Amino acid sequence: MRDDLCRIGIIDIGSNSIRLVIYDTTQAGGYKIIKECKYSARLSEKITKEGRLEKKDMDTIVPVLHQFKEICIDFEVDKIRAGATAAIRNAANSAEIITYLSEASSIQIEVISGHQEAYFGFLGVINAFDIQDGFVIDIGGGSTEVTLFRGRRYQQSISFPFGAVNTNLMFSQHGNWNADQVRKLQAYVTGRLVEHDWLTEGTGLPLYGLGGTLRSLGKLDQKNRDYSLPNSHGYVLEGDTIERFMEILPATPYDKRKDLDGLSKSRGDIIVSGLVIFHTVYHYVGASRAVISGEGLREGMLHDLLKPEQPVRDSALEYSLDTIIRFDIRTSKRHLDHINKLALSLLEAFEREGDRDEHEMLIYVAIMLHRTGSNINYYQSKRHTRYWLMNSPIRGLTHRQLILSAYIASYSTKSRKQKLSQMHKDILLASDEEWIHKLGTLVQLSIALDSTEIGIVSGLNARLHNNTLDLELQGGEVLIGLEDIENALKAFRNAWSVKVKLGFPSSE
């Protein structure tokens, strides 16, 4: 498995926590997380009135870094990249602390500047979403970065020296808040935002959020809504949800807040300060909505390390699929591309209904990943494929599109008697049920036409007239998989409400 892989450890020494993430990476820049460790350090709380970090406080960090190094050695990591952000960066004795920690831990640690932190956060987001324009906000323990991007290219950013930990110390009463304290923090944040004119030049753009504050708000909202796909990445926080949090969370005493379902106890005190910062920036930039990103600084550091000359991918979806196929699919890309060609030839025979571009994309994703479940059990692969896709690291899809891809990829002849959208009716559209059946049967027929995986059916001509689909197959004589084709055709006829006249290639 590791013949052409490079194993990289990224250590993020943040203001709130210190994390190690180990990635297996491909030569093309794809990656897969194989291990993550976290230590809650709260470095922002250790900064003295003189703005220093004392060496005695750093002595609690050194054993953590030693253990991270041991983990990396045990996992046979090829390269370690370690970066320190706001708490150490902004300390008056920053250089002294970096030298001490690097020497004591035998890990070369770099200071991540505010500009770099914003840029790395942007790289994490832009390679995880197929979006052209937007803002990124990264709320850490001791700093907040805001970035504007257009046309998938970094434009401007600013790093503010306030985050969820240090503002909680500055403005709250041990994690408890009143209306006056909230207003003072809002005024403090706004006072820094007004210094940068470009922050008001993207009204109506989405705001992509990084960090524990946004992930926690997403989890709280999903618990409250009984959301049927509890994935953080790609979850949308609408304006009214953000306002509801502003009404409820500051008014909830810390002792009760830390026990809220969906909120980790370690974040119970700092969730309000993070929320106030987020809410203030959200309104100031005039964002249309907030979207949670599961990838940020650490992934950005990785992208910058792997492909420093071209770290931004043209398509998050294509990049994601290529990586998944490399790690998790036991079949050739040539075969998958061939099935997709057959499927699009079939689809072209029908009049354009609904969103044809989206339908083609869903077909493509479903075909590329329809074999994932066979990694668990070949004979029950469809059931496992559905689960895998719904919990997979596919980037560039909305939650709705992720669910649709999973249902289409795992479609079986038994599915036509089921109302598949019921379990996710809180996310799917009313019209999606029909398209799950239509696209699901089309994909399964296309797969059946190349069940041997050697391309005997090289192509097809499909023509629809008078509710009959003339389907002429091209290529060699089909001997194996005829039953699969016939079963797929039954479901296809039913879903598309057509008769099918199937012509096989001549054996002459």
Coordinates of C-alpha atoms in Angstrom, one line a residue:
M1 CA 0.0 0.0 0.0
R2 CA 2.8 2.4 0.8
D3 CA 4.9 1.8 -2.3
D4 CA 4.3 5.2 -3.8
L5 CA 2.9 7.0 -0.7
C6 CA 4.5 9.5 1.6
R7 CA 3.4 9.6 5.3
I8 CA 3.3 13.1 6.7
G9 CA 2.6 14.4 10.2
I10 CA 1.2 17.9 10.7
I11 CA 1.4 19.4 14.2
D12 CA -0.7 22.4 14.8
I13 CA 0.3 24.2 18.0
G14 CA -2.8 26.4 18.4
S15 CA -4.0 28.8 21.1
N16 CA -6.6 26.5 22.4
S17 CA -5.4 23.0 21.5
I18 CA -2.4 21.1 20.0
R19 CA -3.1 18.5 17.4
L20 CA -1.2 15.9 15.5
V21 CA -2.7 14.6 12.3
I22 CA -1.0 11.9 10.2
Y23 CA -1.8 11.7 6.5
D24 CA -0.9 9.2 3.8
T25 CA -0.3 11.2 0.7
T26 CA 0.0 10.4 -3.0
Q27 CA 2.3 11.7 -5.6
A28 CA -0.6 13.6 -7.1
G29 CA -1.2 15.4 -3.8
G30 CA -4.1 13.4 -2.5
Y31 CA -4.3 12.5 1.1
K32 CA -6.1 10.3 3.7
I33 CA -6.1 10.8 7.5
I34 CA -4.9 7.7 9.3
K35 CA -4.4 9.1 12.8
E36 CA -5.3 12.2 14.9
C37 CA -4.4 13.2 18.4
K38 CA -5.4 16.2 20.4
Y39 CA -4.2 17.9 23.6
S40 CA -6.2 20.8 25.2
A41 CA -3.4 23.3 26.1
R42 CA -5.3 26.7 26.3
L43 CA -2.0 28.6 25.6
S44 CA -3.9 31.9 25.3
E45 CA -4.8 31.6 29.0
K46 CA -1.1 31.3 29.9
I47 CA 0.0 34.7 28.5
T48 CA 1.1 37.0 31.2
K49 CA 0.2 40.7 31.6
E50 CA 3.5 41.5 30.0
G51 CA 2.5 39.5 26.9
R52 CA 5.0 36.7 27.6
L53 CA 4.7 32.9 27.7
E54 CA 6.8 31.6 30.6
K55 CA 9.1 28.7 30.2
K56 CA 7.6 26.9 33.2
D57 CA 4.3 26.9 31.4
M58 CA 5.9 25.5 28.3
D59 CA 7.3 22.6 30.3
T60 CA 3.8 21.1 30.2
I61 CA 3.9 21.2 26.4
V62 CA 7.2 19.5 25.9
P63 CA 6.0 16.0 27.0
V64 CA 3.1 16.3 24.6
L65 CA 5.4 17.1 21.7
H66 CA 7.6 14.2 22.8
Q67 CA 4.6 11.8 22.6
F68 CA 3.6 13.2 19.3
K69 CA 7.1 12.5 18.0
E70 CA 7.0 8.9 19.4
I71 CA 3.6 8.4 17.6
C72 CA 5.1 9.7 14.4
I73 CA 8.1 7.3 14.7
D74 CA 5.7 4.3 15.5
F75 CA 3.6 5.2 12.4
E76 CA 6.7 5.5 10.3
V77 CA 6.1 9.1 9.3
D78 CA 8.4 10.3 6.6
K79 CA 8.1 14.0 7.3
I80 CA 6.8 16.2 10.1
R81 CA 5.7 19.8 9.7
A82 CA 5.0 21.7 12.9
G83 CA 3.6 25.2 13.1
A84 CA 2.7 27.5 16.0
T85 CA -0.1 30.0 15.6
A86 CA -1.4 33.1 17.5
A87 CA -0.6 32.4 21.2
I88 CA 3.1 31.8 20.5
R89 CA 3.2 34.1 17.5
N90 CA 1.9 37.1 19.5
A91 CA 4.0 36.5 22.6
A92 CA 6.6 39.1 23.4
N93 CA 9.2 36.3 23.7
S94 CA 8.0 34.3 20.7
A95 CA 11.5 33.5 19.3
E96 CA 12.7 32.3 22.7
I97 CA 9.7 30.0 23.1
I98 CA 10.0 28.5 19.6
T99 CA 13.8 27.8 20.1
Y100 CA 13.1 26.2 23.5
L101 CA 10.3 24.0 22.2
S102 CA 12.1 23.0 19.1
E103 CA 15.3 22.0 21.0
A104 CA 13.4 20.3 23.8
S105 CA 11.2 18.2 21.6
S106 CA 13.6 17.6 18.7
I107 CA 10.9 18.9 16.3
Q108 CA 11.6 21.8 14.1
I109 CA 8.7 24.2 14.8
E110 CA 7.9 27.2 12.6
V111 CA 5.9 30.3 13.5
I112 CA 2.9 30.6 11.3
S113 CA 2.3 34.3 10.6
G114 CA -1.2 35.8 10.6
H115 CA -1.0 36.0 6.8
Q116 CA 0.1 32.4 6.4
E117 CA -2.6 31.2 8.8
A118 CA -5.3 32.9 6.7
Y119 CA -3.8 31.6 3.5
F120 CA -3.5 28.0 4.8
G121 CA -7.2 28.2 6.0
F122 CA -8.1 29.4 2.5
L123 CA -6.3 26.4 0.9
G124 CA -8.1 24.0 3.2
V125 CA -11.5 25.5 2.2
I126 CA -11.0 26.0 -1.5
N127 CA -9.9 22.4 -2.0
A128 CA -12.9 21.1 -0.1
F129 CA -15.7 23.0 -1.9
D130 CA -16.5 23.8 -5.5
I131 CA -17.1 27.4 -5.0
Q132 CA -15.8 30.5 -6.9
D133 CA -16.2 33.4 -4.5
G134 CA -16.6 33.8 -0.8
F135 CA -15.1 34.7 2.6
V136 CA -13.3 32.4 5.1
I137 CA -13.4 33.0 8.8
D138 CA -11.1 31.0 11.1
I139 CA -11.8 31.6 14.8
G140 CA -9.0 30.2 16.9
G141 CA -8.2 30.5 20.6
G142 CA -6.1 33.7 20.2
S143 CA -6.7 35.0 16.7
T144 CA -9.4 35.3 14.1
E145 CA -8.5 35.3 10.3
V146 CA -10.9 36.6 7.7
T147 CA -10.1 36.0 4.0
L148 CA -11.8 37.1 0.7
F149 CA -11.4 34.9 -2.4
R150 CA -12.7 35.3 -5.9
G151 CA -12.6 32.9 -8.9
R152 CA -11.0 30.3 -6.5
R153 CA -8.1 32.6 -6.0
Y154 CA -6.9 34.2 -2.7
Q155 CA -7.5 38.0 -2.7
Q156 CA -7.0 39.5 0.7
S157 CA -6.9 38.6 4.4
I158 CA -6.4 40.0 7.8
S159 CA -5.5 38.3 11.1
F160 CA -7.0 39.8 14.2
P161 CA -5.4 39.3 17.6
F162 CA -8.6 38.1 19.2
G163 CA -10.1 34.6 19.5
A164 CA -12.5 32.5 21.5
V165 CA -10.1 32.0 24.5
N166 CA -8.6 35.4 25.0
T167 CA -11.8 37.3 24.5
N168 CA -13.6 35.0 26.9
L169 CA -11.0 36.0 29.5
M170 CA -11.3 39.7 28.6
F171 CA -15.0 40.1 28.5
S172 CA -16.9 37.3 30.4
Q173 CA -17.2 36.4 34.0
H174 CA -15.7 32.9 34.1
G175 CA -17.8 31.9 31.0
N176 CA -20.9 33.7 32.1
W177 CA -22.2 36.6 30.0
N178 CA -24.7 39.5 30.4
A179 CA -26.1 41.7 27.6
D180 CA -23.6 44.5 28.4
Q181 CA -20.6 42.2 28.1
V182 CA -21.8 40.9 24.8
R183 CA -22.3 44.4 23.4
K184 CA -18.7 45.4 24.6
L185 CA -17.2 42.4 22.7
Q186 CA -19.3 43.2 19.6
A187 CA -18.1 46.8 19.7
Y188 CA -14.5 45.6 20.2
V189 CA -14.6 43.3 17.2
T190 CA -16.4 45.9 15.0
G191 CA -13.8 48.5 16.0
R192 CA -11.2 46.3 14.3
L193 CA -13.3 45.4 11.3
V194 CA -13.9 49.0 10.2
E195 CA -10.2 49.4 9.7
H196 CA -10.4 47.3 6.5
D197 CA -12.5 48.6 3.6
W198 CA -12.4 45.4 1.6
L199 CA -14.4 43.5 4.2
T200 CA -17.6 45.3 2.9
E201 CA -16.8 44.6 -0.8
G202 CA -18.3 41.1 -0.8
T203 CA -21.9 41.6 0.3
G204 CA -24.0 38.5 -0.4
L205 CA -21.1 36.0 -0.6
P206 CA -21.1 32.9 1.6
L207 CA -18.9 32.8 4.7
Y208 CA -17.0 29.5 5.2
G209 CA -16.2 28.8 8.8
L210 CA -13.3 27.0 10.4
G211 CA -12.5 26.0 13.9
G212 CA -14.2 24.5 17.0
T213 CA -16.7 27.4 17.4
L214 CA -18.3 26.7 14.0
R215 CA -18.2 23.0 14.3
S216 CA -19.8 23.2 17.8
L217 CA -22.6 25.5 16.5
G218 CA -23.2 23.0 13.7
K219 CA -23.5 20.1 16.0
L220 CA -25.8 21.9 18.4
D221 CA -28.1 22.9 15.5
Q222 CA -28.1 19.4 14.1
K223 CA -29.1 17.9 17.5
N224 CA -31.8 20.5 17.8
R225 CA -33.2 19.7 14.3
D226 CA -32.7 16.0 14.6
Y227 CA -30.8 16.4 11.3
S228 CA -30.6 13.1 9.4
L229 CA -27.0 13.4 8.1
P230 CA -24.9 14.5 11.0
N231 CA -21.8 15.6 9.0
S232 CA -20.1 18.8 10.0
H233 CA -18.4 19.5 6.7
G234 CA -20.7 21.3 4.3
Y235 CA -23.4 22.0 6.9
V236 CA -25.2 25.3 6.4
L237 CA -26.0 27.7 9.2
E238 CA -28.8 30.1 8.0
G239 CA -29.2 33.6 9.4
D240 CA -32.2 32.8 11.6
T241 CA -30.2 29.9 13.2
I242 CA -27.3 32.2 14.0
E243 CA -29.7 34.8 15.6
R244 CA -31.3 32.1 17.7
F245 CA -27.9 31.0 19.1
M246 CA -27.2 34.7 19.9
E247 CA -30.4 34.8 22.0
I248 CA -29.9 31.5 23.7
L249 CA -26.2 30.8 24.4
P250 CA -25.1 34.0 26.1
A251 CA -28.2 33.9 28.3
T252 CA -27.5 30.3 29.4
P253 CA -25.3 30.0 32.5
Y254 CA -22.0 28.3 32.0
D255 CA -22.9 25.4 34.4
K256 CA -25.9 24.6 32.2
R257 CA -24.3 25.5 28.8
K258 CA -21.5 23.0 29.2
D259 CA -24.0 20.1 29.5
L260 CA -25.8 21.0 26.2
D261 CA -26.2 18.0 23.9
G262 CA -23.8 18.4 21.1
L263 CA -21.4 20.7 22.9
S264 CA -18.1 19.3 24.3
K265 CA -17.5 20.3 27.9
S266 CA -14.1 21.8 27.1
R267 CA -15.8 24.3 24.9
G268 CA -18.7 25.2 27.2
D269 CA -17.1 28.4 28.5
I270 CA -15.6 29.8 25.2
I271 CA -18.5 29.0 22.8
V272 CA -20.1 32.3 23.5
S273 CA -17.1 34.5 22.8
G274 CA -16.5 32.5 19.6
L275 CA -20.1 32.9 18.6
V276 CA -20.1 36.7 19.2
I277 CA -17.0 37.1 17.1
F278 CA -18.6 35.0 14.3
H279 CA -22.0 36.8 14.5
T280 CA -20.3 40.2 14.3
V281 CA -18.2 39.3 11.3
Y282 CA -21.1 37.5 9.6
H283 CA -23.2 40.7 9.7
Y284 CA -20.4 43.1 9.0
V285 CA -19.4 41.3 5.7
G286 CA -23.0 40.9 4.7
A287 CA -22.8 37.1 4.3
S288 CA -25.6 35.3 2.6
R289 CA -25.1 32.1 4.7
A290 CA -22.5 30.4 6.7
V291 CA -21.0 27.0 5.7
I292 CA -18.9 24.8 8.0
S293 CA -15.7 23.5 6.6
G294 CA -14.2 20.4 8.1
E295 CA -10.8 21.2 6.5
G296 CA -8.7 24.2 7.3
L297 CA -5.3 25.2 8.6
R298 CA -3.7 21.7 8.9
E299 CA -4.9 20.6 5.4
G300 CA -3.7 24.0 4.1
M301 CA -0.3 23.4 5.6
L302 CA -0.4 20.0 3.9
H303 CA -1.5 21.4 0.5
D304 CA 1.3 24.0 0.7
L305 CA 3.9 21.3 1.5
L306 CA 2.8 18.8 -1.2
K307 CA 2.1 21.3 -4.1
P308 CA 3.6 24.7 -3.2
E309 CA 3.6 25.8 -6.8
Q310 CA 0.0 24.9 -7.5
P311 CA -1.9 24.2 -4.2
V312 CA -5.4 25.2 -5.5
R313 CA -7.3 22.5 -7.4
D314 CA -9.6 23.5 -10.2
S315 CA -12.3 21.1 -9.0
A316 CA -12.7 19.9 -5.4
L317 CA -14.9 17.1 -6.5
E318 CA -12.5 15.7 -9.2
Y319 CA -9.6 16.0 -6.7
S320 CA -11.6 14.2 -4.0
L321 CA -12.8 11.4 -6.3
D322 CA -9.3 10.9 -7.7
T323 CA -7.9 10.5 -4.2
I324 CA -10.7 8.1 -3.1
I325 CA -10.2 6.0 -6.2
R326 CA -6.5 5.8 -5.4
F327 CA -7.0 4.7 -1.8
D328 CA -10.3 2.8 -1.8
I329 CA -11.5 1.5 -5.2
R330 CA -10.3 -1.9 -6.4
T331 CA -10.9 -1.3 -10.1
S332 CA -9.4 0.6 -13.0
K333 CA -10.4 4.3 -13.7
R334 CA -10.6 3.2 -17.4
H335 CA -13.4 0.8 -16.6
L336 CA -15.3 3.5 -14.5
D337 CA -14.9 6.1 -17.3
H338 CA -16.3 3.5 -19.8
I339 CA -19.4 2.9 -17.7
N340 CA -19.9 6.7 -17.3
K341 CA -19.7 7.0 -21.1
L342 CA -22.4 4.4 -21.6
A343 CA -24.6 6.1 -18.9
L344 CA -24.4 9.5 -20.6
S345 CA -25.3 8.0 -23.9
L346 CA -28.4 6.5 -22.3
L347 CA -29.3 9.8 -20.7
E348 CA -28.9 11.7 -23.9
A349 CA -31.8 9.8 -25.5
F350 CA -34.3 11.5 -23.1
E351 CA -35.5 15.1 -23.1
R352 CA -33.8 17.5 -20.7
E353 CA -35.8 17.5 -17.5
G354 CA -34.8 19.0 -14.2
D355 CA -31.1 20.0 -13.7
R356 CA -29.3 18.1 -16.4
D357 CA -25.9 19.3 -15.3
E358 CA -26.5 18.1 -11.7
H359 CA -27.9 14.8 -13.0
E360 CA -24.8 14.1 -15.0
M361 CA -22.6 15.0 -12.0
L362 CA -24.6 12.6 -9.8
I363 CA -24.3 9.8 -12.3
Y364 CA -20.6 10.4 -12.5
V365 CA -20.0 10.3 -8.7
A366 CA -22.2 7.3 -8.3
I367 CA -20.4 5.4 -11.0
M368 CA -16.9 6.3 -9.8
L369 CA -17.7 5.1 -6.2
H370 CA -20.2 2.3 -6.7
R371 CA -17.6 -0.3 -5.9
T372 CA -16.6 1.1 -2.5
G373 CA -18.8 -1.3 -0.5
S374 CA -17.1 -4.3 -2.0
N375 CA -14.1 -3.5 0.2
I376 CA -16.2 -4.7 3.1
N377 CA -18.2 -7.5 1.5
Y378 CA -18.5 -8.2 -2.2
Y379 CA -21.9 -9.9 -2.0
Q380 CA -23.4 -7.1 0.1
S381 CA -21.6 -4.3 -1.5
K382 CA -24.6 -2.1 -2.3
R383 CA -25.6 -1.8 1.4
H384 CA -22.1 -0.9 2.4
T385 CA -21.6 1.5 -0.5
R386 CA -24.6 3.5 0.6
Y387 CA -23.3 3.8 4.1
W388 CA -19.8 4.6 2.9
L389 CA -20.8 7.4 0.6
M390 CA -23.0 9.1 3.2
N391 CA -20.0 9.1 5.6
S392 CA -17.3 9.6 3.1
P393 CA -14.7 12.4 2.6
I394 CA -16.3 13.4 -0.8
R395 CA -15.6 17.1 -1.2
G396 CA -17.5 19.5 -3.6
L397 CA -21.0 18.1 -2.9
T398 CA -23.8 19.5 -0.8
H399 CA -25.3 17.2 1.8
R400 CA -28.3 16.7 -0.5
Q401 CA -26.1 15.7 -3.4
L402 CA -24.1 13.4 -1.1
I403 CA -27.3 11.6 -0.1
L404 CA -28.5 11.4 -3.8
S405 CA -25.1 10.0 -4.9
A406 CA -25.3 7.3 -2.2
Y407 CA -28.8 6.2 -3.2
I408 CA -28.0 6.2 -6.9
A409 CA -24.7 4.3 -6.5
S410 CA -26.3 1.6 -4.2
Y411 CA -29.6 1.2 -6.2
S412 CA -30.9 -2.3 -6.6
T413 CA -33.8 -3.9 -8.3
K414 CA -35.5 -4.1 -4.9
S415 CA -35.2 -0.4 -4.5
R416 CA -38.0 0.4 -7.0
K417 CA -40.7 -0.7 -4.5
Q418 CA -39.3 1.6 -1.8
K419 CA -39.7 5.3 -1.0
L420 CA -36.0 5.9 -0.6
S421 CA -36.1 9.6 0.3
Q422 CA -38.2 9.2 3.5
M423 CA -35.2 8.8 5.8
H424 CA -33.7 12.1 4.6
K425 CA -36.9 14.1 3.9
D426 CA -35.5 17.0 6.0
I427 CA -32.7 17.4 3.4
L428 CA -34.0 16.1 0.0
L429 CA -36.5 17.8 -2.3
A430 CA -39.9 16.3 -3.1
S431 CA -38.8 15.8 -6.7
D432 CA -35.6 13.9 -5.7
E433 CA -37.5 10.6 -5.1
E434 CA -38.3 10.2 -8.8
W435 CA -34.7 11.0 -9.8
I436 CA -33.2 8.5 -7.4
H437 CA -35.1 5.8 -9.2
K438 CA -34.5 7.1 -12.7
L439 CA -30.8 7.8 -12.3
G440 CA -30.3 4.7 -10.1
T441 CA -31.7 2.4 -12.7
L442 CA -29.8 4.1 -15.5
V443 CA -26.5 3.7 -13.5
Q444 CA -27.2 0.0 -12.7
L445 CA -28.0 -0.7 -16.4
S446 CA -24.8 0.9 -17.5
I447 CA -22.8 -1.1 -14.9
A448 CA -24.6 -4.3 -16.1
L449 CA -23.6 -3.6 -19.7
D450 CA -19.9 -3.9 -18.7
S451 CA -20.3 -6.4 -15.9
T452 CA -17.2 -8.3 -17.2
E453 CA -15.2 -5.1 -16.9
I454 CA -13.3 -5.8 -20.1
G455 CA -15.4 -3.5 -22.4
I456 CA -17.2 -6.1 -24.6
V457 CA -20.0 -3.6 -25.1
S458 CA -17.9 -0.7 -26.5
G459 CA -20.7 1.7 -26.9
L460 CA -24.4 2.2 -27.5
N461 CA -26.9 4.1 -29.6
A462 CA -30.1 5.0 -27.8
R463 CA -33.1 6.6 -29.6
L464 CA -36.5 7.3 -28.0
H465 CA -39.7 7.5 -30.1
N466 CA -43.3 6.8 -29.3
N467 CA -42.4 5.8 -25.7
T468 CA -40.1 3.1 -27.0
L469 CA -36.3 3.2 -26.5
D470 CA -34.3 1.6 -29.2
L471 CA -31.1 0.5 -27.6
E472 CA -28.5 -0.8 -30.0
L473 CA -25.3 -2.2 -28.3
Q474 CA -22.0 -1.9 -30.0
G475 CA -18.9 -4.2 -29.7
G476 CA -18.4 -7.9 -29.3
E477 CA -20.8 -10.7 -28.6
V478 CA -22.3 -10.6 -25.1
L479 CA -22.1 -14.0 -23.4
I480 CA -21.6 -13.3 -19.8
G481 CA -23.8 -11.0 -17.7
L482 CA -27.0 -11.4 -19.8
E483 CA -29.1 -12.0 -16.6
D484 CA -27.7 -8.9 -15.0
I485 CA -28.6 -6.8 -18.1
E486 CA -32.2 -8.2 -18.1
N487 CA -32.7 -7.6 -14.4
A488 CA -31.4 -4.0 -14.8
L489 CA -33.6 -3.4 -17.8
K490 CA -36.8 -4.4 -15.8
A491 CA -36.1 -1.7 -13.2
F492 CA -35.1 0.8 -15.9
R493 CA -38.3 0.3 -17.9
N494 CA -40.4 0.8 -14.7
A495 CA -38.6 4.0 -13.6
W496 CA -38.5 5.7 -16.9
S497 CA -42.0 4.4 -18.1
V498 CA -40.7 3.2 -21.4
K499 CA -40.6 0.1 -23.5
V500 CA -37.1 -1.0 -24.5
K501 CA -36.1 -2.8 -27.8
L502 CA -32.6 -4.1 -27.1
G503 CA -30.3 -5.0 -30.0
F504 CA -27.2 -7.0 -29.2
P505 CA -24.0 -6.8 -31.4
S506 CA -23.9 -9.3 -34.2
S507 CA -21.8 -12.4 -33.5
E508 CA -20.7 -12.4 -37.2

